[in-house]
Coordinates of C-alpha atoms in Angstrom, one line a residue:
M1 CA -102.8 7.4 -15.2
E2 CA -104.2 8.6 -11.7
F3 CA -106.8 11.2 -12.3
V4 CA -104.8 13.9 -10.1
D5 CA -102.1 13.3 -13.0
I6 CA -105.3 14.1 -15.8
L7 CA -106.2 16.9 -14.0
L8 CA -102.7 18.5 -13.6
K9 CA -102.3 17.9 -17.4
R10 CA -105.6 19.5 -18.1
I11 CA -105.1 22.5 -15.7
E12 CA -101.1 22.9 -15.4
G13 CA -100.1 22.2 -18.8
E14 CA -103.4 23.5 -20.0
N15 CA -103.2 21.4 -23.5
E16 CA -106.6 20.3 -23.4
L17 CA -108.0 23.9 -21.9
K18 CA -106.8 24.9 -25.3
R19 CA -109.0 22.7 -27.2
P20 CA -112.6 23.8 -28.3
V21 CA -115.6 23.3 -26.2
N22 CA -118.5 21.9 -28.1
A23 CA -121.4 21.8 -25.5
L24 CA -124.9 21.1 -25.6
I25 CA -127.1 23.1 -23.1
C26 CA -130.5 21.6 -22.9
F27 CA -133.7 23.0 -20.8
S28 CA -137.3 23.3 -20.7
K29 CA -138.0 26.7 -19.1
V30 CA -137.0 29.8 -20.4
K31 CA -135.6 31.4 -17.3
T32 CA -133.4 28.6 -16.7
G33 CA -132.0 28.2 -20.5
K34 CA -131.2 31.9 -20.0
A35 CA -129.3 31.3 -17.0
L36 CA -127.5 28.8 -18.0
G37 CA -126.6 30.5 -21.3
A38 CA -125.1 33.2 -19.0
L39 CA -123.0 30.8 -17.1
M40 CA -121.7 29.0 -19.9
N41 CA -120.5 31.9 -21.4
K42 CA -118.8 33.0 -18.5
M43 CA -117.2 29.4 -17.8
V44 CA -115.8 29.1 -21.6
R45 CA -114.9 33.1 -22.3
F46 CA -111.1 32.2 -22.4
R47 CA -111.5 29.3 -24.6
P48 CA -110.6 29.5 -28.4
D49 CA -112.6 30.8 -31.2
K50 CA -113.9 27.6 -32.4
S51 CA -115.9 26.7 -29.5
S52 CA -119.4 26.2 -29.8
V53 CA -122.9 26.0 -28.0
T54 CA -125.8 24.2 -28.9
F55 CA -129.0 25.4 -27.3
L56 CA -131.9 22.9 -27.3
N57 CA -135.3 24.2 -25.8
L58 CA -137.1 21.0 -25.2
I59 CA -141.0 21.9 -24.6
D60 CA -144.2 19.3 -24.2
A61 CA -147.4 19.5 -25.6
E62 CA -148.8 22.1 -23.4
Q63 CA -145.8 24.4 -23.8
A64 CA -146.1 24.2 -27.5
K65 CA -150.0 25.0 -27.4
H66 CA -148.6 28.8 -26.2
I67 CA -146.3 29.4 -28.9
Q68 CA -148.3 31.0 -31.7
D69 CA -144.9 31.9 -33.9
E70 CA -141.8 29.9 -33.6
N71 CA -139.6 32.3 -34.9
T72 CA -140.5 34.9 -32.6
Y73 CA -140.6 32.7 -29.6
K74 CA -136.8 31.6 -30.6
S75 CA -135.9 35.4 -31.4
E76 CA -137.3 36.5 -27.8
L77 CA -135.6 33.6 -26.2
F78 CA -132.2 33.0 -27.8
S79 CA -131.6 36.7 -28.9
D80 CA -129.5 37.8 -25.4
I81 CA -127.7 34.4 -25.4
I82 CA -126.8 34.9 -29.1
Q83 CA -125.5 38.3 -28.4
L84 CA -123.4 37.3 -25.5
S85 CA -122.3 34.4 -27.1
E86 CA -121.1 36.1 -30.2
A87 CA -119.4 38.6 -28.2
N88 CA -117.5 35.6 -26.8
K89 CA -116.6 34.3 -30.0
L90 CA -118.6 31.3 -29.9
S91 CA -120.4 29.5 -32.6
V92 CA -124.2 29.0 -31.7
R93 CA -127.0 26.8 -32.8
T94 CA -130.4 27.1 -31.2
F95 CA -133.2 24.7 -31.6
V96 CA -136.8 24.5 -30.1
K97 CA -138.2 21.1 -29.9
Q98 CA -141.5 19.4 -28.8
S99 CA -140.3 16.1 -27.2
E100 CA -141.8 12.9 -25.7
N101 CA -138.6 11.5 -24.7
Y102 CA -136.3 14.2 -23.7
V103 CA -133.1 11.8 -22.9
E104 CA -133.3 10.2 -26.7
D105 CA -133.7 14.0 -28.1
I106 CA -130.5 15.2 -25.8
L107 CA -128.4 12.1 -26.8
R108 CA -129.5 12.4 -30.6
T109 CA -128.4 15.8 -30.5
A110 CA -125.2 15.4 -28.8
D111 CA -124.4 12.8 -31.3
E112 CA -125.5 14.8 -34.1
Y113 CA -123.4 17.8 -33.5
N114 CA -120.5 16.0 -32.0
C115 CA -120.6 17.4 -28.6
N116 CA -118.2 16.9 -25.7
L117 CA -120.2 18.3 -23.0
V118 CA -123.7 18.3 -22.3
L119 CA -125.2 20.3 -19.6
L120 CA -128.8 20.1 -18.4
G121 CA -130.8 22.9 -17.0
I122 CA -133.6 22.3 -14.4
G123 CA -135.3 24.6 -12.1
S124 CA -134.9 24.0 -8.3
S125 CA -138.5 23.6 -8.0
V126 CA -138.8 20.2 -9.5
F127 CA -135.2 19.1 -8.9
N128 CA -133.4 20.1 -5.4
S129 CA -131.5 18.7 -2.6
S130 CA -134.6 17.6 -0.4
L131 CA -136.3 15.7 -3.6
W132 CA -133.4 14.1 -4.6
H133 CA -132.6 12.8 -1.2
K134 CA -136.2 11.5 -1.1
Y135 CA -135.7 9.9 -4.4
L136 CA -132.4 8.1 -2.9
K137 CA -134.0 6.9 0.0
L138 CA -137.0 5.5 -1.9
R139 CA -134.9 3.9 -4.6
E140 CA -132.8 2.2 -1.5
E141 CA -135.6 1.0 0.3
N142 CA -137.6 -0.3 -2.9
N143 CA -134.6 -1.6 -5.0
L144 CA -136.4 -0.3 -8.0
P145 CA -136.5 3.4 -9.3
E146 CA -139.8 2.8 -10.7
A147 CA -141.3 1.8 -7.0
A148 CA -139.5 5.1 -5.9
L149 CA -141.1 7.1 -8.4
Q150 CA -144.5 6.2 -7.8
Q151 CA -144.5 7.9 -4.5
L152 CA -143.5 11.3 -6.0
D153 CA -145.7 13.6 -7.9
E154 CA -145.7 13.1 -11.7
K155 CA -143.8 16.4 -12.5
A156 CA -141.1 15.6 -10.2
A157 CA -141.0 12.2 -10.9
S158 CA -140.6 12.7 -14.6
S159 CA -137.8 15.2 -13.8
L160 CA -136.0 13.0 -11.7
N161 CA -136.3 10.1 -14.1
N162 CA -134.6 12.2 -17.0
V163 CA -132.2 13.2 -14.7
S164 CA -131.1 9.5 -13.6
T165 CA -131.7 8.3 -17.2
L166 CA -129.2 10.9 -18.6
L167 CA -126.5 10.3 -16.1
A168 CA -126.5 6.6 -16.6
R169 CA -126.7 6.7 -20.0
N170 CA -124.6 9.7 -21.5
K171 CA -121.1 9.0 -22.3
L172 CA -120.0 12.4 -22.1
S173 CA -119.3 14.5 -19.3
T174 CA -122.5 16.0 -17.8
G175 CA -123.3 19.0 -16.2
I176 CA -126.8 19.2 -14.0
F177 CA -127.4 23.1 -13.6
V178 CA -130.2 23.6 -11.0
E179 CA -131.2 27.1 -11.2
N180 CA -132.0 28.8 -7.8
N181 CA -132.7 32.6 -8.8
Y182 CA -129.2 32.6 -10.6
L183 CA -128.2 36.3 -11.4
D184 CA -124.4 35.8 -12.0
A185 CA -121.6 33.6 -10.7
N186 CA -119.0 35.8 -9.0
Q187 CA -119.0 34.1 -5.5
L188 CA -118.6 30.2 -5.8
F189 CA -118.6 27.5 -3.4
V190 CA -116.7 24.2 -4.2
P191 CA -117.4 21.4 -1.7
I192 CA -114.7 18.3 -1.8
L193 CA -116.2 15.4 -0.3
Y194 CA -114.9 12.7 -2.2
K195 CA -111.6 12.6 -4.2
E196 CA -113.1 12.2 -7.3
D197 CA -115.1 15.3 -6.8
A198 CA -111.7 17.1 -7.6
Y199 CA -112.9 16.9 -11.1
S200 CA -114.7 20.0 -10.7
F201 CA -111.1 21.9 -10.5
P202 CA -111.1 22.3 -14.2
Y203 CA -114.7 24.1 -14.3
F204 CA -114.3 26.6 -11.3
Y205 CA -110.5 27.0 -12.5
Q206 CA -112.1 28.2 -15.9
M207 CA -115.0 30.5 -14.0
A208 CA -112.1 32.1 -11.9
K209 CA -110.0 33.5 -15.0
N210 CA -112.9 35.9 -14.7
T211 CA -111.5 38.6 -12.7
D212 CA -115.0 39.4 -10.8
V213 CA -115.3 35.7 -9.6
T214 CA -114.1 34.5 -6.2
V215 CA -114.0 30.9 -5.4
T216 CA -114.1 29.2 -2.0
V217 CA -113.1 25.7 -2.0
W218 CA -114.2 23.4 1.0
D219 CA -111.6 20.5 1.3
A220 CA -113.7 18.5 3.6
I221 CA -111.4 15.4 3.4
G222 CA -108.1 17.1 3.6
L223 CA -107.3 16.1 -0.1
M224 CA -104.8 19.0 -0.6
E225 CA -103.1 17.9 2.9
S226 CA -102.6 14.5 2.3
D227 CA -101.8 14.4 -1.2
Q228 CA -98.8 16.6 -2.4
K229 CA -99.6 16.4 -6.5
F230 CA -103.4 17.8 -5.3
Q231 CA -101.7 20.5 -3.1
K232 CA -99.3 21.4 -6.1
L233 CA -102.5 21.2 -8.5
F234 CA -104.5 23.8 -6.2
Q235 CA -101.5 26.0 -5.7
F236 CA -100.8 26.4 -9.4
I237 CA -104.6 27.5 -9.6
A238 CA -104.5 30.0 -6.8
K239 CA -101.3 31.6 -8.6
K240 CA -102.9 31.5 -11.9
T241 CA -106.2 33.3 -10.4
D242 CA -104.2 36.0 -8.6
G243 CA -105.3 34.4 -5.2
R244 CA -109.0 34.3 -6.2
V245 CA -109.2 30.8 -5.3
K246 CA -108.7 29.9 -1.8
L247 CA -109.5 27.1 0.7
W248 CA -112.0 27.4 3.5
D249 CA -110.4 27.2 7.1
N250 CA -111.4 23.7 8.2
N251 CA -111.5 25.2 11.8
K252 CA -114.2 27.3 11.0
K253 CA -117.7 26.3 11.0
I254 CA -119.8 26.7 7.7
E255 CA -123.0 28.7 8.7
L256 CA -126.2 29.5 6.9
N257 CA -125.1 33.3 6.2
F258 CA -122.3 32.4 4.4
I259 CA -124.1 29.7 2.0
Q260 CA -126.6 32.7 1.5
Q261 CA -123.8 35.1 0.1
Q262 CA -122.9 32.4 -2.7
D263 CA -124.2 32.4 -6.0
L264 CA -123.3 29.4 -7.3
M265 CA -122.0 25.7 -5.8
I266 CA -119.9 23.4 -8.1
I267 CA -119.8 19.7 -6.9
G268 CA -119.0 16.5 -7.9
F269 CA -121.9 14.2 -8.3
N270 CA -121.0 11.8 -5.7
G271 CA -120.1 14.7 -3.4
W272 CA -124.0 16.2 -4.2
E273 CA -125.4 12.7 -3.1
K274 CA -122.9 12.6 0.2
L275 CA -123.9 16.5 0.9
I276 CA -127.4 16.2 0.8
G277 CA -127.8 13.0 3.1
S278 CA -125.7 14.9 5.7
P279 CA -127.2 16.4 8.8
L280 CA -125.7 19.8 7.7
S281 CA -128.1 22.6 8.5
W282 CA -127.5 24.5 5.1
T283 CA -128.3 22.0 2.6
H284 CA -132.1 23.2 2.1
C285 CA -130.7 26.5 1.5
L286 CA -128.4 26.0 -1.5
P287 CA -128.0 28.5 -4.4
S288 CA -127.6 27.4 -7.9
V289 CA -125.8 24.3 -8.2
L290 CA -123.7 22.9 -11.0
I291 CA -123.4 19.1 -10.3
I292 CA -120.7 17.6 -12.5
K293 CA -120.5 13.9 -13.4
D294 CA -117.0 14.0 -15.3
N295 CA -116.3 11.0 -17.9
K296 CA -112.4 11.9 -17.4
Q297 CA -112.2 13.1 -20.9
T298 CA -114.3 16.5 -20.1
L299 CA -112.7 19.7 -22.1
I300 CA -113.6 21.9 -19.9

């Protein structure tokens, strides 16, 4: 089955969209975890009652030293998230774990709780377009990730290594959420730079079911013009969301002021790497970003 047919099945028939989501949300920083929790709730608000979210706050030894009482810490961290999730009829689990190997603990937790989606939240100060582009160039020049990592500072190297390893080893659909002063997701920007970037469609479609959300899709490769199935899929989404999803006019240049008005960018992983390597003037000023690596079986 062609992947456009998979998307048509997911969205037009909405068969898979009626199945529960069992998401694992992983993060280190409190601010990032709360932002990702709010985003996830907005994304699955219209999903069935049996959907669940498992929050995993991974901390290092230094962070653990500052936690005097774990129950108090968990209450302060998760109270708002739990209240929001329960209001949306989501089952919630919360964990705080001191970890020496983030990737192993994420994979183990996802397996233990039978998750079908993994979302990793990370701050823009330690994972951003400039850092990842530098990492890719170093890796390409040195052939080995280890050699590239040696030329970055320790914190950045560790974060990039964790992201790269998780993407390589995780068999589930994965989202990397790069938090950059996230407040809400009312204005969404979705670039399509590769055909496979269309796997972002189910994600922004779920978001656009919220009446306060507007989505602008930048079809940079003319996918909707060249493929009738994709055109049909997009028209279906636009109709179902009362026109809140619209195409960017490719006769117009995307300016920095437009990017600065966006709350969130959703993009496929290959498209992300292509975008940050492009000469576009606004790639260093991106809002919060959700980078999708789909395993072709995602339930979002």
